[in-house]
Coordinates of C-alpha atoms in Angstrom, one line a residue:
Chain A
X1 CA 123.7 159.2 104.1
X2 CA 119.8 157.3 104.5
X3 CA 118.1 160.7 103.8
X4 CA 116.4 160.7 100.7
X5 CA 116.0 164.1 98.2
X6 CA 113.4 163.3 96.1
X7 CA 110.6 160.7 95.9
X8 CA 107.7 159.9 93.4
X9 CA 104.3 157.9 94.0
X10 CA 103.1 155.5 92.2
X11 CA 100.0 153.1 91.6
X12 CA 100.3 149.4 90.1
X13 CA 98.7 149.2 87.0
X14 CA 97.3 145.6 86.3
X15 CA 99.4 145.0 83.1
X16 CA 102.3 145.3 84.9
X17 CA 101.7 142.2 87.1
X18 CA 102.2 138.2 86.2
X19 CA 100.8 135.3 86.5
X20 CA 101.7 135.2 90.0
X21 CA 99.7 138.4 90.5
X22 CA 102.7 140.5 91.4
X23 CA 104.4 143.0 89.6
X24 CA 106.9 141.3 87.2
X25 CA 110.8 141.5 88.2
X26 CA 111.5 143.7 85.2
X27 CA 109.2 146.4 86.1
X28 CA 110.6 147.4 88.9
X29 CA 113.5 148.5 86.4
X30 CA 110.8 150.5 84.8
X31 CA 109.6 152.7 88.0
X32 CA 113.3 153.6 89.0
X33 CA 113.7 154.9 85.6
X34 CA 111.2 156.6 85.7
X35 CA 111.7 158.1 89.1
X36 CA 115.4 159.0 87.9
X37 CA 114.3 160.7 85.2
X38 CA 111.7 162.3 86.9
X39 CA 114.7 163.4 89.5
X40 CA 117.1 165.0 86.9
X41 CA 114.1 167.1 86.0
X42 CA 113.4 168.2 89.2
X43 CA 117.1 169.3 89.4
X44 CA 116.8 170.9 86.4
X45 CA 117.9 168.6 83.7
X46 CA 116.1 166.7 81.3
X47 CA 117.1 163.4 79.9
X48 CA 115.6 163.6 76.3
X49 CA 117.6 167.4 76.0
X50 CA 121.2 165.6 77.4
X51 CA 120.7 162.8 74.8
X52 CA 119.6 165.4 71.6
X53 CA 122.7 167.5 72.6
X54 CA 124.6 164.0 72.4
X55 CA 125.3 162.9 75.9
X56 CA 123.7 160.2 77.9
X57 CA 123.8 158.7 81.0
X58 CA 124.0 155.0 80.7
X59 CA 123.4 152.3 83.6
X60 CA 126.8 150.7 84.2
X61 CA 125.1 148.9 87.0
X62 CA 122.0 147.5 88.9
X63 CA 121.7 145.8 92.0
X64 CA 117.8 145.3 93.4
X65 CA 117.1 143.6 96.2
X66 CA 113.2 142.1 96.2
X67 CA 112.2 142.5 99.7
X68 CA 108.0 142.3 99.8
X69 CA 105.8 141.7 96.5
X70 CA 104.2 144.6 95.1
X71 CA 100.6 143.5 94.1
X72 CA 97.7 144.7 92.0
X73 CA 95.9 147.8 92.9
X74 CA 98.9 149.2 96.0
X75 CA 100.2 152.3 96.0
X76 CA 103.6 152.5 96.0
X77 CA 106.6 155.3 96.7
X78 CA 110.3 155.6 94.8
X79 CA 112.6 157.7 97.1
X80 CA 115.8 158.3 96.3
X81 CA 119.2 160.2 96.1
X82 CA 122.3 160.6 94.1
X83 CA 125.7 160.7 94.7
X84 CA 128.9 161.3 92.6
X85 CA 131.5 158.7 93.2
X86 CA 134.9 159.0 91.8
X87 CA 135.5 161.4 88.6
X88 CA 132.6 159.6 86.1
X89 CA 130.2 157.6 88.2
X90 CA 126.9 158.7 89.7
X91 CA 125.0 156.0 92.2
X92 CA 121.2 156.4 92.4
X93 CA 119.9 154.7 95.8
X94 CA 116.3 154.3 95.2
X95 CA 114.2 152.4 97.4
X96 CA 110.2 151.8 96.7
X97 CA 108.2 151.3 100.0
X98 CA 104.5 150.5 99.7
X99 CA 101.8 152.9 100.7
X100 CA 100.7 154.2 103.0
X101 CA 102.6 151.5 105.8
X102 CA 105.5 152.2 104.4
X103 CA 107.1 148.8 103.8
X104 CA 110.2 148.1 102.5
X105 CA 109.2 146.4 98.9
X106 CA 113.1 147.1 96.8
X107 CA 116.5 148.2 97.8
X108 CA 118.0 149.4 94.8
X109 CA 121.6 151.1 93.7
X110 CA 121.7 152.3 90.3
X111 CA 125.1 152.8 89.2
X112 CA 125.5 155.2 86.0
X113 CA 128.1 156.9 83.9
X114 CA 128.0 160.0 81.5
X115 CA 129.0 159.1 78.3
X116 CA 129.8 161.4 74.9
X117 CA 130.3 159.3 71.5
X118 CA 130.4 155.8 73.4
X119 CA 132.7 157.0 76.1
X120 CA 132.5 157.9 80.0
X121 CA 133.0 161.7 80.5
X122 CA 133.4 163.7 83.6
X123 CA 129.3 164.7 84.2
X124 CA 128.9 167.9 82.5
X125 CA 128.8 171.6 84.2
X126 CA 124.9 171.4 84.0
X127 CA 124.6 168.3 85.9
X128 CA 127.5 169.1 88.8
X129 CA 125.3 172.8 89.0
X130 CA 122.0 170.8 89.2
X131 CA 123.5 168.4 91.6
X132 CA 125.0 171.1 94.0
X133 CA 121.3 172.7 93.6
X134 CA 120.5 169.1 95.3
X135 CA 122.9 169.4 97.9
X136 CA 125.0 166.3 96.4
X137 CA 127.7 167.6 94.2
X138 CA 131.2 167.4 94.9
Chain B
X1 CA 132.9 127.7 88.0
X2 CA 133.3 129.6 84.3
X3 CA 131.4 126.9 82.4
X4 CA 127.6 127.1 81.5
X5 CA 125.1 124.4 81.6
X6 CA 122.8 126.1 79.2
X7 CA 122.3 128.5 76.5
X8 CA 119.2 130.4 74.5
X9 CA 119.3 132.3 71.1
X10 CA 117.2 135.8 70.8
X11 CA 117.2 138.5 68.4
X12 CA 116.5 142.0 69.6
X13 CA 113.0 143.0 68.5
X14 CA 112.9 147.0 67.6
X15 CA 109.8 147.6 69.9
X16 CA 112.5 146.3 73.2
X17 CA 115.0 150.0 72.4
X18 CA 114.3 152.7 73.9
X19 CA 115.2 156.6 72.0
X20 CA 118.7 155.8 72.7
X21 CA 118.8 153.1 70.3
X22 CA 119.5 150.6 72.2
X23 CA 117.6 147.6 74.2
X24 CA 115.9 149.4 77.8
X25 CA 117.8 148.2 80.5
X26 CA 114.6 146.4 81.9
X27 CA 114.4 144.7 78.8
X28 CA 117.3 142.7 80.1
X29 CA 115.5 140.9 83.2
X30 CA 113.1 139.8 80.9
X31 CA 115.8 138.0 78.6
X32 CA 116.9 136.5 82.0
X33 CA 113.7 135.4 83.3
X34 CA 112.6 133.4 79.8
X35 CA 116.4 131.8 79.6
X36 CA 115.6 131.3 83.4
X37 CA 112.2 129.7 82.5
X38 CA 113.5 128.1 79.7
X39 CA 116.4 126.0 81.5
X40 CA 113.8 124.8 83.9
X41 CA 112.0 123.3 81.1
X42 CA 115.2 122.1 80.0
X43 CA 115.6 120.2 83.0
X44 CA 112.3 119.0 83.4
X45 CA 110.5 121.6 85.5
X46 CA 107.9 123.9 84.0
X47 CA 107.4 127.3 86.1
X48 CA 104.0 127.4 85.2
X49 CA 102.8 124.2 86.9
X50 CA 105.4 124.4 89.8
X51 CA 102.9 127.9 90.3
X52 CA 99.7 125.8 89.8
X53 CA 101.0 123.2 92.3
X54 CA 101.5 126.0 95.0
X55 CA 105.4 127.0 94.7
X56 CA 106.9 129.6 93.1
X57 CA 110.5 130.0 92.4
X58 CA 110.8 134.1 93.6
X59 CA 113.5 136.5 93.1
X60 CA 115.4 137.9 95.6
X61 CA 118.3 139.7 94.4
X62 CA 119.3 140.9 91.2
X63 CA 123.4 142.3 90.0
X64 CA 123.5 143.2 86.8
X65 CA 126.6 144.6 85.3
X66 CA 125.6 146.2 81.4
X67 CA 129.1 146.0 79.7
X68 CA 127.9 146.6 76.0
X69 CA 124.4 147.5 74.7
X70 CA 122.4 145.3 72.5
X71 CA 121.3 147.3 69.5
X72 CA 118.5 146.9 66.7
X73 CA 118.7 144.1 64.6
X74 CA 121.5 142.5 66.8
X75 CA 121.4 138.3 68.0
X76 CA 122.5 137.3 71.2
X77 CA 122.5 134.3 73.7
X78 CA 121.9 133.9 77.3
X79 CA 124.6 131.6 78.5
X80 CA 123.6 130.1 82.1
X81 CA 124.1 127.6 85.3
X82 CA 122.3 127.5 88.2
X83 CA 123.9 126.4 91.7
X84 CA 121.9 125.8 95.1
X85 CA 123.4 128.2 97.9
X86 CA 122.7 127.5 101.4
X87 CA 119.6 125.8 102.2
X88 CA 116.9 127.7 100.5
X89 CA 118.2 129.8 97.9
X90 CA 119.5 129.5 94.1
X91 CA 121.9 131.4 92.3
X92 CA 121.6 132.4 88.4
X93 CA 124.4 133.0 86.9
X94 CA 123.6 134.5 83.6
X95 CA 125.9 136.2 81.0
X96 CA 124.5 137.8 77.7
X97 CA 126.9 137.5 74.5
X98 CA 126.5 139.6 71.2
X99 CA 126.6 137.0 68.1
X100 CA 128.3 136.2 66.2
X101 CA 131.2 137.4 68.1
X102 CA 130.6 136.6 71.7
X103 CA 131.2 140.0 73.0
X104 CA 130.1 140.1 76.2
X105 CA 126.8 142.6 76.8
X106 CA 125.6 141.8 80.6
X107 CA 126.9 139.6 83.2
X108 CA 124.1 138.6 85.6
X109 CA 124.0 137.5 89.1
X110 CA 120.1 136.2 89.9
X111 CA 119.1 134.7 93.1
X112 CA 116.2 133.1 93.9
X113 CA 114.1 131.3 96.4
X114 CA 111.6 128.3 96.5
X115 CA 108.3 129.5 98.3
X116 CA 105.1 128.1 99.1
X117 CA 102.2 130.2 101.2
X118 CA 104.9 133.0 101.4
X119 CA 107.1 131.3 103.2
X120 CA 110.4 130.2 102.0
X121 CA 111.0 126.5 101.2
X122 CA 113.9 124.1 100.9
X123 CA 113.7 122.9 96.7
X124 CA 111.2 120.6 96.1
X125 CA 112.2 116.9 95.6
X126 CA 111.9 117.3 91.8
X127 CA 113.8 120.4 91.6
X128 CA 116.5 118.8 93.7
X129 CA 116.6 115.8 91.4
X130 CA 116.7 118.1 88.0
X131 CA 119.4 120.0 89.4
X132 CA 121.3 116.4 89.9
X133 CA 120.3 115.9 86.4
X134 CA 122.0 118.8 85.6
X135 CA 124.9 117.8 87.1
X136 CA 124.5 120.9 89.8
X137 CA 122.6 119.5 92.3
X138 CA 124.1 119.1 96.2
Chain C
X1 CA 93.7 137.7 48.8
X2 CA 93.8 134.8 51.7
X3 CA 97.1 134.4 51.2
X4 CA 100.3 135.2 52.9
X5 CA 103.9 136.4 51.6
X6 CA 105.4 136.2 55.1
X7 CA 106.2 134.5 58.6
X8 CA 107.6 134.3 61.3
X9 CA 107.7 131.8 64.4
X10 CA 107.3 133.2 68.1
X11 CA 107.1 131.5 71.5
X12 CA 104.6 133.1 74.5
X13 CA 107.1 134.0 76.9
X14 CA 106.1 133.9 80.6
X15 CA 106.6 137.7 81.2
X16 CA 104.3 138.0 78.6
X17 CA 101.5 136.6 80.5
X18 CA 98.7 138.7 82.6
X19 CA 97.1 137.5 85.8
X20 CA 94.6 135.7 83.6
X21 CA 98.0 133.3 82.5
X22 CA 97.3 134.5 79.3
X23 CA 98.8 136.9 76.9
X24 CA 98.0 140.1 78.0
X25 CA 96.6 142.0 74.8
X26 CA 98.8 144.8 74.6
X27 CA 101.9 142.7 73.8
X28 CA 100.2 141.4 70.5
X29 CA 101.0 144.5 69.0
X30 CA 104.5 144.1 69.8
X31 CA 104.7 140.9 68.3
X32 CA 102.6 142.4 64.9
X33 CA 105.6 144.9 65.2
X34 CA 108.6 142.9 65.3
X35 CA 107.1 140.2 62.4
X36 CA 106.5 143.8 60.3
X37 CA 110.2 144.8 60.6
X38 CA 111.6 141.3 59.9
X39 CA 108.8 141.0 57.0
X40 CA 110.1 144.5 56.0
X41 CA 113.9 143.1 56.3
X42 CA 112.9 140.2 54.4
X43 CA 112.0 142.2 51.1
X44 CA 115.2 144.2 51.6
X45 CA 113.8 147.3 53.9
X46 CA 115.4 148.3 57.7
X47 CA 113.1 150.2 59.8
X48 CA 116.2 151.5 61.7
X49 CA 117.9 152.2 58.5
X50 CA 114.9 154.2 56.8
X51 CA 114.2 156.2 60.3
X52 CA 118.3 157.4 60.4
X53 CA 117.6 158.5 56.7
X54 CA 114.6 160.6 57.9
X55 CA 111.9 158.3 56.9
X56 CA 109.6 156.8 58.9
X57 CA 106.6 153.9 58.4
X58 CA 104.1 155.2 61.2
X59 CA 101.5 153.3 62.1
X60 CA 97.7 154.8 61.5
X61 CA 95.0 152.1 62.4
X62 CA 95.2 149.3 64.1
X63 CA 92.3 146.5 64.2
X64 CA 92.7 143.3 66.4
X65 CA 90.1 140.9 66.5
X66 CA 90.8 138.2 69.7
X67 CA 90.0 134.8 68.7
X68 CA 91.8 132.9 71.3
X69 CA 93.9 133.6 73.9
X70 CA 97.6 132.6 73.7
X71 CA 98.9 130.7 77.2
X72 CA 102.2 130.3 78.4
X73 CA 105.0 127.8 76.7
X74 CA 102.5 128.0 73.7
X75 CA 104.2 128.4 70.1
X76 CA 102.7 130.2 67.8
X77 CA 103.2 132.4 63.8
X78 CA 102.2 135.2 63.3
X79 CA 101.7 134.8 59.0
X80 CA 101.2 138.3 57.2
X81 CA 101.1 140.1 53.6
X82 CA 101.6 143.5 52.9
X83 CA 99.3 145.8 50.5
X84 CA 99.4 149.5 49.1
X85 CA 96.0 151.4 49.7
X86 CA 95.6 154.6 47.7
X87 CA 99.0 157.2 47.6
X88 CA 100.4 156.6 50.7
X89 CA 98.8 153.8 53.0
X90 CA 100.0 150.5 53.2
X91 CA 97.7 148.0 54.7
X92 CA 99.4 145.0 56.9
X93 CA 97.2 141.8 57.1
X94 CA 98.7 140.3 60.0
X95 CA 97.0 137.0 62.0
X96 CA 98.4 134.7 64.6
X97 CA 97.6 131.1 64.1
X98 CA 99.0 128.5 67.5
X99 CA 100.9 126.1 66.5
X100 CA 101.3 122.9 66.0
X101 CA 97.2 122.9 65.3
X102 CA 96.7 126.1 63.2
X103 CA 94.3 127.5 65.4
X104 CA 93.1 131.2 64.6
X105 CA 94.2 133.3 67.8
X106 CA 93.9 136.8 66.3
X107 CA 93.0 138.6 63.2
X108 CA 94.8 141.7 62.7
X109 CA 94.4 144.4 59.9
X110 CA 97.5 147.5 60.4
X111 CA 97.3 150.3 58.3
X112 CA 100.7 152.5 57.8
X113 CA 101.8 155.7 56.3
X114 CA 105.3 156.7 55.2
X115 CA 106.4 159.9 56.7
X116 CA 109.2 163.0 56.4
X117 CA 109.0 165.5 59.0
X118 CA 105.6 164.9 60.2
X119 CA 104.1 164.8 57.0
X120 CA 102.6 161.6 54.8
X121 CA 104.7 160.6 51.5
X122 CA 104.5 158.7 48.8
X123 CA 106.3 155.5 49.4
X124 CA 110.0 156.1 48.9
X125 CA 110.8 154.1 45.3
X126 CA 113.2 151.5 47.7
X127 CA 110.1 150.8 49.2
X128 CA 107.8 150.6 45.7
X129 CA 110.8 148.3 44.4
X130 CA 110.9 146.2 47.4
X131 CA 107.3 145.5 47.5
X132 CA 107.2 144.8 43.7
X133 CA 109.9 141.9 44.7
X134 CA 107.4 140.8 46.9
X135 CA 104.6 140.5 44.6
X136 CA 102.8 143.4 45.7
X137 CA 103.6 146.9 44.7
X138 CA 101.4 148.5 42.5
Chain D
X1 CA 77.1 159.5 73.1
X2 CA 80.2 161.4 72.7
X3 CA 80.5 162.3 76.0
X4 CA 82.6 160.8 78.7
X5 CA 82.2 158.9 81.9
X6 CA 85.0 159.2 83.4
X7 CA 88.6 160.0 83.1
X8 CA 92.3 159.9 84.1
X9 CA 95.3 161.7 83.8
X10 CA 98.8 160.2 83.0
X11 CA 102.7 161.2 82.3
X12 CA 105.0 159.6 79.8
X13 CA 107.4 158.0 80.8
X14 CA 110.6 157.7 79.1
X15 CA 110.9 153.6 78.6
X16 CA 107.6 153.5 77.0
X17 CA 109.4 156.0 74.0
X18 CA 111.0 154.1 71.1
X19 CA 113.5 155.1 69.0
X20 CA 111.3 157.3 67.0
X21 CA 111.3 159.2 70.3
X22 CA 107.1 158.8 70.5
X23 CA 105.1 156.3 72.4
X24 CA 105.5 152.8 71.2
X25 CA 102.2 152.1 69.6
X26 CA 101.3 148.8 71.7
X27 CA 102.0 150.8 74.9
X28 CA 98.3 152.7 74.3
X29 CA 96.9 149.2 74.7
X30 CA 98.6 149.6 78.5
X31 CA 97.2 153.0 78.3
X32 CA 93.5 151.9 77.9
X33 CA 93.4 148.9 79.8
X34 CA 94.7 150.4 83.2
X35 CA 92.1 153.0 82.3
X36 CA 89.7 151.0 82.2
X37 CA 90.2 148.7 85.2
X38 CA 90.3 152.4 87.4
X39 CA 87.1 152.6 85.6
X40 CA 85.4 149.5 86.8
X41 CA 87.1 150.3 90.0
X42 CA 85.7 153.8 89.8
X43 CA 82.3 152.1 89.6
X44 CA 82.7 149.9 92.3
X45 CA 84.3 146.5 90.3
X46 CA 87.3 145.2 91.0
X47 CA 89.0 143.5 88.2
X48 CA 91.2 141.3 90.2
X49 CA 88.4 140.2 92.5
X50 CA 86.3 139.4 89.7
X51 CA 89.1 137.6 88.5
X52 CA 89.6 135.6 91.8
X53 CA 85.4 134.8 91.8
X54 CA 86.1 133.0 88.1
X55 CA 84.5 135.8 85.8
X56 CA 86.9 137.6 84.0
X57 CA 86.1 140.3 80.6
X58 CA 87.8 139.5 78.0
X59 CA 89.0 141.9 75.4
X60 CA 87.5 140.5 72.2
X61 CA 88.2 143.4 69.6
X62 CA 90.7 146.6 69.4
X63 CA 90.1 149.5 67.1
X64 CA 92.7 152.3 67.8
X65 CA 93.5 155.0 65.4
X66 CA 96.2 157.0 65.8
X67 CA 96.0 160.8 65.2
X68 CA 98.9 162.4 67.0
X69 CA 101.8 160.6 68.6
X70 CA 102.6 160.9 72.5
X71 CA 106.5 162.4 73.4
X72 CA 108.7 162.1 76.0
X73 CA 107.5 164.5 79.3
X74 CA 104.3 165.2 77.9
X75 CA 101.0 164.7 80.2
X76 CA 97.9 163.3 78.6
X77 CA 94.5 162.4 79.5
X78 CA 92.5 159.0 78.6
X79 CA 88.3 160.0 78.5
X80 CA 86.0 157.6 78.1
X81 CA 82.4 155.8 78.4
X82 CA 81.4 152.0 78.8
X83 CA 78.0 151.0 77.1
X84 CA 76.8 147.3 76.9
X85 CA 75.8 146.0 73.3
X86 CA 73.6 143.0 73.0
X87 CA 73.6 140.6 75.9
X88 CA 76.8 140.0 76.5
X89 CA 79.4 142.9 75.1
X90 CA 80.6 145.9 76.4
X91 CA 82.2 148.5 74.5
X92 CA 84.7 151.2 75.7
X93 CA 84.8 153.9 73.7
X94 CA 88.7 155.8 75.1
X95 CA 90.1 158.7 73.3
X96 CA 93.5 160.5 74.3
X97 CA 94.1 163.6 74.7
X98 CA 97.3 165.2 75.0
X99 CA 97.3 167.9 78.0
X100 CA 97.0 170.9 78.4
X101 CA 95.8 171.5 74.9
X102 CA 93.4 168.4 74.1
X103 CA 94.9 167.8 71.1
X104 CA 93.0 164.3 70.3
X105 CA 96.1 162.0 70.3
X106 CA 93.9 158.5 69.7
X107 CA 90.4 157.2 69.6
X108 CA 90.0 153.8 70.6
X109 CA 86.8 151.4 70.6
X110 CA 87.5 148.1 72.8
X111 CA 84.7 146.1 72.8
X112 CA 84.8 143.4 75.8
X113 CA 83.1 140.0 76.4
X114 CA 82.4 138.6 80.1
X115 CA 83.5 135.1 80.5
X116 CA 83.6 132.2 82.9
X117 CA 85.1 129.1 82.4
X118 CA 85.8 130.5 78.6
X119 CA 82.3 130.8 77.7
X120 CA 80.9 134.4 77.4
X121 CA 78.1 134.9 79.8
X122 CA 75.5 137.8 80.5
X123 CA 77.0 140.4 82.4
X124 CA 76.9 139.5 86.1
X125 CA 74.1 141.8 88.5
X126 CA 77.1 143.6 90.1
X127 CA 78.4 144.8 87.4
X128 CA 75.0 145.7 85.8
X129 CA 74.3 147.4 89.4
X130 CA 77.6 149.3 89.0
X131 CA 77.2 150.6 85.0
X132 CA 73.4 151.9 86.6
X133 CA 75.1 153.6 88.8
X134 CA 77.6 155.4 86.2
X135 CA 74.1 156.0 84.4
X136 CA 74.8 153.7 81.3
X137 CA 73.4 150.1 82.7
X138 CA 70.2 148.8 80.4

């Protein structure tokens, strides 16, 4: 259940930080995005395709935990896996860790639902396939 | 408990959605922070020279529950209080409400933590005393 | 030719601020943007509305002269007019003045094509009729 | 002078899109500025230290033209040069290219002012040291 299946590096870019020299709250939002997105890929779906052919996967949920500051210039990781709970939620648990000591910067859990014409759906074939590919489907 | 001490207009500006048509869910923390920032002011403490001075109020925890996106063109309010917890540590609670109907979009949990030189600090005397002015302090 | 048809109000944000505490120079263009659409609004025209009907204002050039920077809790308008250029650019004269003291903070100049399927048009007549309220269509 | 100093790779990623499903226009100006500040890095300058040492360079004038917007998934490349300009400019000259096919996506001319306490001043000797180096120091 801690394992991860996929992770994705990343650099702080200097726009991204405040006043406080730290990267803003928000961004972090932005990375695990990204690194989900970057995930369904790698299991063989693509978000952009999923929303043309009119379904989306909408957060429901975020919970992130701020452990240490990212800061201008690190080098940071996303790792992170997915798990199907009950019949129309996915949870994402993506942590970022600092590079290369590996320090704990965010605990996140992304909560998500697959949703056709404004309503929740059971995840499509493609996406239970892709996430057996992964080793997490149900 | 249910009550709010303070509330802030926005309007959704395009350049905040994302191809979905609706506002990124980052988008959301940054609505928080400026109602957050805001209410300070509000109170009688500016974030801004609280940094300058040597503390920082930093996040530690973000829950964010997205009931119903915020689309193009659409006006909204961030409806707020703010309670001490424990020695060191404020709570945000922050709930976004479509206008004119007061739908609710996002309910939001935000906690936070008085620093100085990384380390965390009990609130200074004049964020106590604003906080009483508010009618929240302990 | 100094004057303007349009504005609209803003307050710096503090997520809007780089390192420098100033604004960081990306996020003028977003507030250019938003004071376009509501300018656009204002004469009767919604961005969202003409992209779901196929047409989209797409922006060619963009030329920001930085005058002075904007800092945090600063208010500020961004004052504009709109003119046709030739068959199928229109030119946005768009600067930032702080307020209360009127101060020049940027000079902008953002030239636009209307476009179908990847390709430049004529303005559509809603737009020719909407500028023409505004004083300005040719 | 149309070569290129130096250059670096990037992704899209999916929360910069808008809902014309292309690359927000101000989200170039992120674009070009993180390249640049690997740039000065690249050269041995560290924007954040110069920052911390009280000289910072100031953007003073943007000149983007856009030829070919950036989608969802694609890979793109930002090229570019630095060359100093009278006593106390610098110019960027950064073009996009989309990847693999170097389709020019934008050409941008940034032309940058070193400041201390908000008065331009001639470039300081390390940073006249480092463009030498990168062959384009007078």
């Amino acid at each position: 259940m801690n394992d991860y299946d996929f992770e994705l590096e990343f650099t702080v870019r200097d726009y991204e930080l405040d006043t406080q020299g730290v990267v803003n709250n928000a961004v972090y939002q932005n990375y695990l995005e990204h690194a989900r997105h970057e995930f369904l890929k790698h299991i063989g779906l693509n978000f952009n395709e999923l929303h043309d052919n009119g379904t989306d996967a909408v957060v429901h949920k975020t919970e992130l935990e701020y452990k240490r500051p990212l800061m201008g210039d690190e080098k940071f990781v996303v790792r992170m896996r997915a798990e199907q709970e009950g019949n129309v939620r996915f949870v994402f648990y993506q942590d970022i860790y600092k590079l290369p000591d590996n320090e704990l910067a965010l605990k996140g859990k992304v909560t998500a639902v697959f949703m056709t014409n404004g309503r929740p759906i059971r995840p499509p074939q493609e996406v239970k396939d892709a996430m057996k590919r992964a080793g997490r489907g149900s």
